[in-house]
Coordinates of C-alpha atoms and ligand atoms in Angstrom, one line a residue:
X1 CA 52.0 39.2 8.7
X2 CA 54.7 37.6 10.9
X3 CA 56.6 34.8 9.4
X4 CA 58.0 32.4 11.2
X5 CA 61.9 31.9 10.1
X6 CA 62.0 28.4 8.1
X7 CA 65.7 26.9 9.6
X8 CA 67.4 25.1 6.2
X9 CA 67.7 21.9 7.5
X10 CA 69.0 18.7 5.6
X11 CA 67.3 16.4 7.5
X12 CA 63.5 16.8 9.1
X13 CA 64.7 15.2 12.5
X14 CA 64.5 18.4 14.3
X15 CA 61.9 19.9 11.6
X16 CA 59.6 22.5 13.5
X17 CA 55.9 21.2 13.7
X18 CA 53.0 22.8 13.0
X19 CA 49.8 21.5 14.6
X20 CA 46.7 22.9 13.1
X21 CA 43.2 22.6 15.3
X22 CA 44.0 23.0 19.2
X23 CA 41.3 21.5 20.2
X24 CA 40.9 18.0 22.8
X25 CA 43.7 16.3 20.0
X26 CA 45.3 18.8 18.9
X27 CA 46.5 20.6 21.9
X28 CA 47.8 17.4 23.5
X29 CA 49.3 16.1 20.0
X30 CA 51.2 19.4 20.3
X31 CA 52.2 19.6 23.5
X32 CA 53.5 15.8 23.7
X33 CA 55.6 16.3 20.8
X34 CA 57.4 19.5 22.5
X35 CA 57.8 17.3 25.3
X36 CA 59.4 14.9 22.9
X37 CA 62.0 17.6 22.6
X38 CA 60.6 19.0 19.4
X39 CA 59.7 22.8 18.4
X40 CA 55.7 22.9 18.1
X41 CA 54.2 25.7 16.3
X42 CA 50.3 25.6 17.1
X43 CA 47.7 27.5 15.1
X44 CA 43.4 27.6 15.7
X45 CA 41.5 30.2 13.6
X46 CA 39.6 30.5 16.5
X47 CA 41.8 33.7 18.1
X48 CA 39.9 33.4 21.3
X49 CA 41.1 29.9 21.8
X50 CA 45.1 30.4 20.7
X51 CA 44.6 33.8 23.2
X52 CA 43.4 31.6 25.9
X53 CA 46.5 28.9 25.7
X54 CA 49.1 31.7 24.8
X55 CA 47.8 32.6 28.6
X56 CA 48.7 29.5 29.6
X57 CA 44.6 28.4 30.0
X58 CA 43.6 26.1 28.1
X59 CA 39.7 26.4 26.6
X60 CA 38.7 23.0 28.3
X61 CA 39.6 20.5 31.1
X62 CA 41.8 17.6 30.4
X63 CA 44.4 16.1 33.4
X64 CA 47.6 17.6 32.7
X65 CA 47.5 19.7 30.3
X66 CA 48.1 22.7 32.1
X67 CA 51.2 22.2 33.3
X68 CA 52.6 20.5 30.0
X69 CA 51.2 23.9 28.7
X70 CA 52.9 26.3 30.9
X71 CA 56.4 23.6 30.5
X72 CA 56.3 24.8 26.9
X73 CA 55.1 28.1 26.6
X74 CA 58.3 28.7 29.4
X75 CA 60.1 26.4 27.4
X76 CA 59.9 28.2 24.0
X77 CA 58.9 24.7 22.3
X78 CA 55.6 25.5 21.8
X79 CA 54.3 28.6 20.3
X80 CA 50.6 29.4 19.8
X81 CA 49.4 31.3 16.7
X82 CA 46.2 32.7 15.6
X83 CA 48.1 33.2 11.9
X84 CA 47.2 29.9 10.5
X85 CA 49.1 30.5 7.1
X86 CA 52.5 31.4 9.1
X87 CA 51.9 28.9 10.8
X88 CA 51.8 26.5 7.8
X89 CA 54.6 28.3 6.2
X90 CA 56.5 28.0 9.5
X91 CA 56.5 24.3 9.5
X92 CA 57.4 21.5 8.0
X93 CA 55.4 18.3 9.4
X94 CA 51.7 19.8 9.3
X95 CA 49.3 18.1 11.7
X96 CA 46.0 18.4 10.3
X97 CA 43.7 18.5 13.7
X98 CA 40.5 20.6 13.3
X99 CA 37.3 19.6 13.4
X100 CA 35.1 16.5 10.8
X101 CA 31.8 17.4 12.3
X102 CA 28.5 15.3 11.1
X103 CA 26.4 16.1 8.4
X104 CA 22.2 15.6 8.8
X105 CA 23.1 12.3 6.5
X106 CA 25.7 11.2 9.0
X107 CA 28.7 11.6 6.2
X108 CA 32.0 13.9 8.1
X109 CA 31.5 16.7 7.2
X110 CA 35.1 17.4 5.5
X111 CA 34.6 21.6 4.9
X112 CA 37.3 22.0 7.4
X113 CA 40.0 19.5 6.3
X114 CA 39.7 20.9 2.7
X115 CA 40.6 24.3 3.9
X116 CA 43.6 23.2 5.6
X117 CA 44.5 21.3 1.9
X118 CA 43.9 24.8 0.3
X119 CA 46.2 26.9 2.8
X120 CA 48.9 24.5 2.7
X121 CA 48.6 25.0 -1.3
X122 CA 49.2 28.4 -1.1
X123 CA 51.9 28.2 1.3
X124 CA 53.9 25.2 0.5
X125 CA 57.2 27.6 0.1
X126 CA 59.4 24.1 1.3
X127 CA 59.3 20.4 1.2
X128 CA 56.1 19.7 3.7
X129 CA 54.9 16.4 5.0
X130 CA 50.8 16.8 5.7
X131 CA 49.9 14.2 8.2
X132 CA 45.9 13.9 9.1
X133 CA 45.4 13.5 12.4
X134 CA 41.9 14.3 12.2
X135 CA 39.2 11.6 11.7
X136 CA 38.4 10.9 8.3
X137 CA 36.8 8.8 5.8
X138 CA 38.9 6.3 4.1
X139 CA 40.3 8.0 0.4
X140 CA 40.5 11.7 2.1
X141 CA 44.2 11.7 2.0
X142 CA 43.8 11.3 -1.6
X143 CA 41.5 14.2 -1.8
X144 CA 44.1 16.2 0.6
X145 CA 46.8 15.6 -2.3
X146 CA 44.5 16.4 -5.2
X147 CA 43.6 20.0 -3.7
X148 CA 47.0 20.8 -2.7
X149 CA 48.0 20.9 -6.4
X150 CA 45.1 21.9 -7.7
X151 CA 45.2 25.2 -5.8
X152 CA 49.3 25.7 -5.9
X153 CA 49.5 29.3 -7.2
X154 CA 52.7 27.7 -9.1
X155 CA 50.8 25.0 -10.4
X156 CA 50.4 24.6 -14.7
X157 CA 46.5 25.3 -15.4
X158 CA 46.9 22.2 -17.5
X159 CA 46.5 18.9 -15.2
X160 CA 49.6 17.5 -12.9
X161 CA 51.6 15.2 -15.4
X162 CA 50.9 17.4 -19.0
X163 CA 52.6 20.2 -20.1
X164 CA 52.3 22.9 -22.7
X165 CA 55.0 22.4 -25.6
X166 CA 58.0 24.9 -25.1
X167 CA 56.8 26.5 -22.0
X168 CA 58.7 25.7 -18.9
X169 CA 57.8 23.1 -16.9
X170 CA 56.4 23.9 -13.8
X171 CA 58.5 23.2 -10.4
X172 CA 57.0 19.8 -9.4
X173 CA 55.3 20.4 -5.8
X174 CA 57.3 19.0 -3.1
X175 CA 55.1 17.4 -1.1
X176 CA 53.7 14.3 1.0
X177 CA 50.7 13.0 2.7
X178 CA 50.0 10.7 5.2
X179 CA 47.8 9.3 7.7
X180 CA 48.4 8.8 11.1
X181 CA 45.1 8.5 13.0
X182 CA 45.2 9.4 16.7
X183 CA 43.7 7.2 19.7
X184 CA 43.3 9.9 22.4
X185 CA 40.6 9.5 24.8
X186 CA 39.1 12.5 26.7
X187 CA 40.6 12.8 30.4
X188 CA 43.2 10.2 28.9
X189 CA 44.5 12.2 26.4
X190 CA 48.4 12.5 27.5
X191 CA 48.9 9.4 29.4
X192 CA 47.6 7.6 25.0
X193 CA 50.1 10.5 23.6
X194 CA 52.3 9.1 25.6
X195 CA 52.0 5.5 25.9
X196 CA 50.0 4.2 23.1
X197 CA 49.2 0.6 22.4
X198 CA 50.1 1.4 18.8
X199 CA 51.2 3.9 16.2
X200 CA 49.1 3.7 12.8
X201 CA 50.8 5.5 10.0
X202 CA 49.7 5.5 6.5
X203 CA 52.6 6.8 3.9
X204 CA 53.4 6.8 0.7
X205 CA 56.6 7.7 0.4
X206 CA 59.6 6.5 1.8
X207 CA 60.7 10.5 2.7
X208 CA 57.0 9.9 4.8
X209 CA 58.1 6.5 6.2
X210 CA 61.3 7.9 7.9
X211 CA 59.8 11.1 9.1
X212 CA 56.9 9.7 10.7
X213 CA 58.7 6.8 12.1
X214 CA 61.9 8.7 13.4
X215 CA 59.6 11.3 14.8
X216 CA 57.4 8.7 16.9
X217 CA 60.2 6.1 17.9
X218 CA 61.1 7.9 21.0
X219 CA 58.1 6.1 22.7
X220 CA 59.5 2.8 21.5
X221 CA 55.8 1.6 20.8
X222 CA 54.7 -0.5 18.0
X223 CA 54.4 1.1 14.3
X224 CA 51.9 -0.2 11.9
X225 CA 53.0 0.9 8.2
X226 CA 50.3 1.1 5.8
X227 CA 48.9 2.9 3.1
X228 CA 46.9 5.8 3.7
X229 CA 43.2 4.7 2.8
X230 CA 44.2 1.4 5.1
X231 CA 45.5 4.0 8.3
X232 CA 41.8 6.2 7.9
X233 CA 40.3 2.7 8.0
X234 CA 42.1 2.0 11.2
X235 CA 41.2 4.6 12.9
X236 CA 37.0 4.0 11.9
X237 CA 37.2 0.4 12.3
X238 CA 38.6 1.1 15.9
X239 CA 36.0 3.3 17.3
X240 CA 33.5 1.3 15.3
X241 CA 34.4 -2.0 17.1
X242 CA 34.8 -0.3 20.3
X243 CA 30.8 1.0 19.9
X244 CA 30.1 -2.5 19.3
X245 CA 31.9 -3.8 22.5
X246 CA 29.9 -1.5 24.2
X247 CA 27.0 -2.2 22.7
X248 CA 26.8 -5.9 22.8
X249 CA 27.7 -5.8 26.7
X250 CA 24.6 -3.5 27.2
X251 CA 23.0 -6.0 25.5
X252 CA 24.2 -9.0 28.0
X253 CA 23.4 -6.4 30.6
X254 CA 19.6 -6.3 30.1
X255 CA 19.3 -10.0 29.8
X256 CA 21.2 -10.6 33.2
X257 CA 18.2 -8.6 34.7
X258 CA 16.1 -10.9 33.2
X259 CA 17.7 -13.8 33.9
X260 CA 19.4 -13.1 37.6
X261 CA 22.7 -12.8 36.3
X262 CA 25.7 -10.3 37.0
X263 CA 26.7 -8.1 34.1
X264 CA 30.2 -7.5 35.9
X265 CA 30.8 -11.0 36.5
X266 CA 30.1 -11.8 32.8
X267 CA 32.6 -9.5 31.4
X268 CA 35.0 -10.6 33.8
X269 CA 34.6 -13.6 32.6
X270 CA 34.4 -13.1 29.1
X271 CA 36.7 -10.6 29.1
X272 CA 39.8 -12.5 30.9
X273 CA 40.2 -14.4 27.3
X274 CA 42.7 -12.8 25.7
X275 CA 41.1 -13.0 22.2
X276 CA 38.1 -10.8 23.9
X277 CA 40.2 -8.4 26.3
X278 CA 38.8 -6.8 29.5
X279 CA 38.4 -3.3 28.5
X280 CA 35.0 -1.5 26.8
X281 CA 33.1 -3.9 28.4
X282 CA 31.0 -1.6 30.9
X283 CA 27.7 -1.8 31.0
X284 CA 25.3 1.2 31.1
X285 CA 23.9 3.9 29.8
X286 CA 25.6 3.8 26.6
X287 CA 28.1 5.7 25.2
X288 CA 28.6 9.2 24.0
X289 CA 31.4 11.8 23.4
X290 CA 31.9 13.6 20.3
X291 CA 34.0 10.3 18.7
X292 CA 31.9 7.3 18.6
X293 CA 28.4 8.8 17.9
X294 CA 30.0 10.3 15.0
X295 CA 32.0 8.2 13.9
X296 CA 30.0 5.1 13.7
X297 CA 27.1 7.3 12.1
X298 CA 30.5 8.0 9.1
X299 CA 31.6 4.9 8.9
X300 CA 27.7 3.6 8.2
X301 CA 28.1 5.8 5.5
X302 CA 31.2 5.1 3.8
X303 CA 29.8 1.2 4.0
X304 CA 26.7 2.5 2.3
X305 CA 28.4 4.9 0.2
X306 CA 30.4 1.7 -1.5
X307 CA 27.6 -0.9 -1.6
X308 CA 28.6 -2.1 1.8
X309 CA 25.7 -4.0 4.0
X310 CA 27.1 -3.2 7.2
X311 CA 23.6 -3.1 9.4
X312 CA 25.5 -4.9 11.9
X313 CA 27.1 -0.8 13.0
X314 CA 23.2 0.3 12.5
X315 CA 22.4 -1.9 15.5
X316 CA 24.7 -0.5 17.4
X317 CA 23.4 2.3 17.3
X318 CA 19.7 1.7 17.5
X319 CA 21.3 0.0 20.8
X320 CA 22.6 2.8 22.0
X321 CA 20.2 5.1 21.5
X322 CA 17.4 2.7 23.5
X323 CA 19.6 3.0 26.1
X324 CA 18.1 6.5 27.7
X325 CA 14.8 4.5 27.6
X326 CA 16.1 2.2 29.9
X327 CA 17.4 4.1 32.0
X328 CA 14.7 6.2 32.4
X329 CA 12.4 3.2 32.8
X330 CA 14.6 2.1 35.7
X331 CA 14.1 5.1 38.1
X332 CA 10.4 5.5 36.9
X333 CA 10.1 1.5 38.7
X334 CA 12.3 3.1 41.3
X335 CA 10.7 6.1 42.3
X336 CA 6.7 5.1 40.8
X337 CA 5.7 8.5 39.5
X338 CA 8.1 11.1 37.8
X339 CA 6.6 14.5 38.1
X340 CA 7.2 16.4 40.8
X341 CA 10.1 14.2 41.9
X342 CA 13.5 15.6 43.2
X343 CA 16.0 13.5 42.1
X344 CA 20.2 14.4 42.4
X345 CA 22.1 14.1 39.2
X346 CA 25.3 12.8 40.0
X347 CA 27.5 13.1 36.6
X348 CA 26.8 15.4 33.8
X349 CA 30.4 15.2 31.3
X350 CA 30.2 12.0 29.0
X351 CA 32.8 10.3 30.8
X352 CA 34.9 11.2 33.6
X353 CA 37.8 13.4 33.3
X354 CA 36.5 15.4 30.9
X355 CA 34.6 18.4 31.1
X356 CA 32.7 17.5 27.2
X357 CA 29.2 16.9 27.4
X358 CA 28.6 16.6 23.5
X359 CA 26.0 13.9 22.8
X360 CA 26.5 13.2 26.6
X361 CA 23.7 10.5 27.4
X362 CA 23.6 12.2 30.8
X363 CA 22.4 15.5 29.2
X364 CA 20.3 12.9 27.0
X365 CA 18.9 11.5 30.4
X366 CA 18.2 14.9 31.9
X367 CA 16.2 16.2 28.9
X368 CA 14.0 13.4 29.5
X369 CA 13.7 13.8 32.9
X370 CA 13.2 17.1 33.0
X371 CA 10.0 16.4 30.5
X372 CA 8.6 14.2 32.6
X373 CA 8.7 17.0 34.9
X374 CA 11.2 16.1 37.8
X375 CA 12.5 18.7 39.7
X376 CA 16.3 18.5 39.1
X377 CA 19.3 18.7 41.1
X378 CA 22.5 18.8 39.2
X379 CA 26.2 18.4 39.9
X380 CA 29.7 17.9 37.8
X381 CA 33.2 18.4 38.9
X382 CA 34.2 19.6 35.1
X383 CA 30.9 19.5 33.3
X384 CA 28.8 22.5 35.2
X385 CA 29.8 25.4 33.0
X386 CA 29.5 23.7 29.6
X387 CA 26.3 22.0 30.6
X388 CA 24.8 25.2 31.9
X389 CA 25.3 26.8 28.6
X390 CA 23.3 24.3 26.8
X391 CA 20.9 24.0 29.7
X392 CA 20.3 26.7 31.7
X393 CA 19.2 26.5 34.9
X394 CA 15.4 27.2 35.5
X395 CA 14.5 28.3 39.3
X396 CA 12.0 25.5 41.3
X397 CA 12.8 23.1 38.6
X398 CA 16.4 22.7 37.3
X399 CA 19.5 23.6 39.9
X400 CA 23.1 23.6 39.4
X401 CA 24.5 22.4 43.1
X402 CA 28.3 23.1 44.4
X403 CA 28.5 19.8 45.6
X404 CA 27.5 16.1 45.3
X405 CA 26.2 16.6 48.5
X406 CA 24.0 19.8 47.6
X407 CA 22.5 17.7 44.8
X408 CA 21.5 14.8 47.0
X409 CA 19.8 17.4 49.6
X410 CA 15.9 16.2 50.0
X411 CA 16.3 14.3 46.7
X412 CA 14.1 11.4 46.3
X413 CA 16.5 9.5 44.3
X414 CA 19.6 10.4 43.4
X415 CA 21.1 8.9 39.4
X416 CA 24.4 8.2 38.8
X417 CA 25.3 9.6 35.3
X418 CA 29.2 9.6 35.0
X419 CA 31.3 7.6 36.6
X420 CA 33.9 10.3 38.5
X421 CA 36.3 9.1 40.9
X422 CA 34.8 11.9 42.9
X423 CA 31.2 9.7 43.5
X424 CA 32.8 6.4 43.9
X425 CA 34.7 8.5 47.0
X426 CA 31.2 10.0 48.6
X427 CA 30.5 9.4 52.5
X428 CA 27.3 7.5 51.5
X429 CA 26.2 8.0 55.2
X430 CA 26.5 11.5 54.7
X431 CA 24.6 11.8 51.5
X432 CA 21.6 9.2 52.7
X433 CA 21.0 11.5 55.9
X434 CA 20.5 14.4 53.4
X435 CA 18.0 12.8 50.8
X436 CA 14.5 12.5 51.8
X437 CA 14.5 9.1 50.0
X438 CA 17.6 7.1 50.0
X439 CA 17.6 5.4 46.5
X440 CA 20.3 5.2 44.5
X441 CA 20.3 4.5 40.4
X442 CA 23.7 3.4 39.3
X443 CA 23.9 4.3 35.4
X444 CA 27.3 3.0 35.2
X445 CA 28.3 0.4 37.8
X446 CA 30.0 2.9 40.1
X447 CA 29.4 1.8 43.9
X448 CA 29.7 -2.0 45.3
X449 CA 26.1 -3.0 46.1
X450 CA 26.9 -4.4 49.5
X451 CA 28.8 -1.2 50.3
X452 CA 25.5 0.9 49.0
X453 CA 22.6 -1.5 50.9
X454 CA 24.8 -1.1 54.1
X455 CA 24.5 2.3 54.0
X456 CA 20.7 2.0 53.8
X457 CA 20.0 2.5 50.6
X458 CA 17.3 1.0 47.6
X459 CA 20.1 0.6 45.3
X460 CA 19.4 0.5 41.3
X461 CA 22.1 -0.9 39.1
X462 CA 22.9 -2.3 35.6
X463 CA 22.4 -6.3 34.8
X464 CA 23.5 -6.8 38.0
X465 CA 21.2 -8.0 41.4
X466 CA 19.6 -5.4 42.9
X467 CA 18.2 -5.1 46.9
X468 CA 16.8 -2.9 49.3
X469 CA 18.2 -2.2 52.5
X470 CA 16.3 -5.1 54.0
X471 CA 17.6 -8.0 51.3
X472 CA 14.1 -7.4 49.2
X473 CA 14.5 -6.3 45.6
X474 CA 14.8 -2.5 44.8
X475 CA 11.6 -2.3 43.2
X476 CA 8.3 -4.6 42.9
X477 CA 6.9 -6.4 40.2
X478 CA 10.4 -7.8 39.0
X479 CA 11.1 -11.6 38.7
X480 CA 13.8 -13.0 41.5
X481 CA 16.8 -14.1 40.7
Ligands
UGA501 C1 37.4 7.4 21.9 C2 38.4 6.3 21.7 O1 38.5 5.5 22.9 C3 39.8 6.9 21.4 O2 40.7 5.8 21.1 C4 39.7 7.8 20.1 O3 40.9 8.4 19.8 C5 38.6 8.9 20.4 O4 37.4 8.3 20.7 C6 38.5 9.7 19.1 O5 38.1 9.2 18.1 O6 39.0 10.8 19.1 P1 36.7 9.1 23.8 O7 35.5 9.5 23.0 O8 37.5 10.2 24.5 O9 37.7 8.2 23.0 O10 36.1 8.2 25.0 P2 36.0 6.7 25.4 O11 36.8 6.4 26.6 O12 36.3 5.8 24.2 O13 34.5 6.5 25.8 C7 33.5 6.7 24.8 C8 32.1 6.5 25.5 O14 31.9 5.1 25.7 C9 31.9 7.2 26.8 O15 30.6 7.8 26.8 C10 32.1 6.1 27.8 O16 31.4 6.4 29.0 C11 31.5 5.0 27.1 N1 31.9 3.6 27.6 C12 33.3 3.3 27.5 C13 31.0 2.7 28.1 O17 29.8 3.0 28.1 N2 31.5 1.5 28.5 C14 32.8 1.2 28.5 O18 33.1 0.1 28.9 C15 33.7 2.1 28.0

């Protein structure tokens, strides 16, 4: 076993890092902070993974990150390991990044983080500074500390605090934890590293303080100082209230289509006051990704877990989850009858710039489709191989197309699912000429309606007015605005 060489250093300014978890946050997390001029040691158990980025290829698509991987790999900043205890012994500020799946009951599944809290026990051979980066329940750093000593090697069998009269006191262990909950968003994930609104760290210590706070003030963004249990609150209340954003606008959405309004204009409009703010207000098909689903669902929990009512996040989520429904109820009143149906999928990733697709509501979307028994047509830039490994393509039935274009070929409607710059760009000319039907179903807003109807399509769109190339509505039956 290789050990990295610990420098003896007085102060932890120009400590090495280790980052463990190279996943979508931790990969990024490490690479920005060798691009803050730091040394970055980064360890996965998964040895196929470090193999791939020690290659300079990293195991999945975000903007940038290839080049910010090759920078450090030349630069010698940044050094991938598969030996995850080196790499704890090698550093001294510890990034906890793996995964907190979801358990059946919703709860994070914390099997992963406790590991980490176990290795670092058995390798704290200096002062170390444990930061969880991951998201977690609020109370885990406290559960982080507690395992560390309980599985030192050096520790007294007797509890932390007692001691055994005459024998030697055992070294006290010599280190911190802290919070400091990341904001990254898929396909964002550098330019948030980089620029974020806000840095949340939770410390206890004033040796925790400085670290954290020298190590982040380069970006010369706002620090919020709190405890720990208040930073893992943060971070849940965050995604929480962004779910809810989202939710409540799809909400507004299916009531302008009642009522003739225009979901867009709306959230301009609600969203130009400042105490409401512009952003997550999109209406849709919902949201997915491997963050808010899960998150909300752990957050319920905790609520629950404490005596909290906190329905309000259950509605959310029951939202949500109606939202394939209405989807799918849109393009049956486009097209009339769904078997047997062609219809392009435009958009298969859970957002764009991404190439993620877990608890994607486009894949959601698809499955439904595809039991209705519609003949499928399917295109991604980033999302193809990952989506045909959970969906495999199934001759006369289900394709995977090169193109947007391929997809729209003899389709008799085509959906969009994710909202790629890629679709917004299409020659809609182009791919109305190759679609036996020319009617569009916007999921997400994408394409200016008067831009769409000119190009002779039926176009389909979210709480917002909806026309046929001749000025009619899209589809019969509807009330007029
Ligand atoms: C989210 C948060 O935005 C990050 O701050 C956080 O760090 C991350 O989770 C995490 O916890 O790790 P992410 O899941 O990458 O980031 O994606 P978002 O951009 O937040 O989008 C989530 C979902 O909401 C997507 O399916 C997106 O299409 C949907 N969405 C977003 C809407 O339906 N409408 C909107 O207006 C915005």
């Amino acid at each position: 076993m290789n050990d990295i060489p610990v420098p003896q250093k007085k102060s932890l300014d120009d400590a090495t890092i280790t980052v463990l978890g190279l996943g979508h946050i931790g990969l990024p997390t490490a690479l920005g902070l060798a691009e803050l001029g730091r040394r970055v040691i980064g360890a996965d158990d998964d040895a196929s993974k470090v193999r791939l980025i020690r290659a300079g290829q990293p195991h999945f698509y975000e903007p940038g990150l290839t080049d910010l991987l090759s920078k450090h790999l030349k630069s010698g900043r940044f050094q991938p390991l598969e030996d995850v205890a080196a790499a704890v012994r090698g550093g001294s500020i510890i990034f906890i990044c793996v995964g907190t799946p979801q358990k059946t009951s919703g709860q994070a599944d914390l099997a992963q983080v406790e590991a980490v809290a176990r290795l670092v026990a058995r390798n704290l051979n200096e002062y170390k500074l444990i930061v969880e980066k991951s998201t977690v329940p609020a109370i885990t750093a406290q559960w982080l500390k507690r395992t560390i000593v309980r599985y030192n090697p050096g520790r007294s069998p007797l509890a932390a605090g007692e001691s055994t009269p005459g024998a030697p006191s055992p070294a006290p262990l010599d280190f911190d934890v802290a919070s400091n909950p990341e904001f990254l968003r898929e396909g964002k994930a550098l330019e948030d590293f980089f620029h974020p609104d806000r840095i949340v760290c939770g410390v206890e210590s004033e040796r925790a303080r400085e670290i954290l706070t020298n190590l982040y003030s380069p970006l010369q963004r706002p620090i919020v100082l709190t405890n720990t249990s208040t930073a893992e609150l943060i971070k849940h209340a965050a995604n929480a209230f962004l779910s809810t954003k989202i939710s409540f606008i799809n909400m507004v959405s299916d009531l302008c289509e009642k009522v003739g309004a225009d979901v867009s204009a709306v959230a301009r409009g609600i969203g130009l006051d400042s105490r409401i703010g512009p952003q997550f207000l999109g209406a849709g098909i919902g949201y997915g990704g491997y963050c808010f689903p899960k998150d909300l669902r752990a957050f319920i929990h905790l609520a629950e877990e404490h005596g909290v009512d906190f329905s309000l996040l259950q509605e959310v989520e029951r939202i949500n989850q109606r939202r394939v429904d209405v989807f799918v109820r849109k393009v049956r009143q486009a097209v009339w009858t769904l078997q047997g149906k062609t219809l392009g999928i435009l958009g298969l990733a859970f957002k764009s710039g991404t190439d993620d697709i877990r608890e994607a509501v486009s894949l959601k979307i698809v499955q439904a489709l595809r039991n209705e028994g519609s003949i499928l047509r399917l295109y991604d830039p980033q999302a193809m191989p990952s989506a045909q490994r959970e969906l495999p393509a199934a001759p006369g039935r289900l394709t995977y197309c090169s193109s947007a274009y391929e997809a729209a070929r003899g389709a008799q409607a085509l959906l969009l699912l994710t909202e790629w710059e890629e679709f917004r760009q299409l020659d809609l000319a182009r791919v109305r000429n190759l679609m036996e039907v020319p009617v569009l179903v916007d999921g997400r807003n994408l394409f200016d309606p008067d831009a769409v109807r000119q190009a002779g399509f039926e176009y389909v769109c979210m709480g917002r007015e909806e026309a046929g190339p001749d000025g009619l509505r899209a589809h019969p039956g509807k009330a007029t605005a």
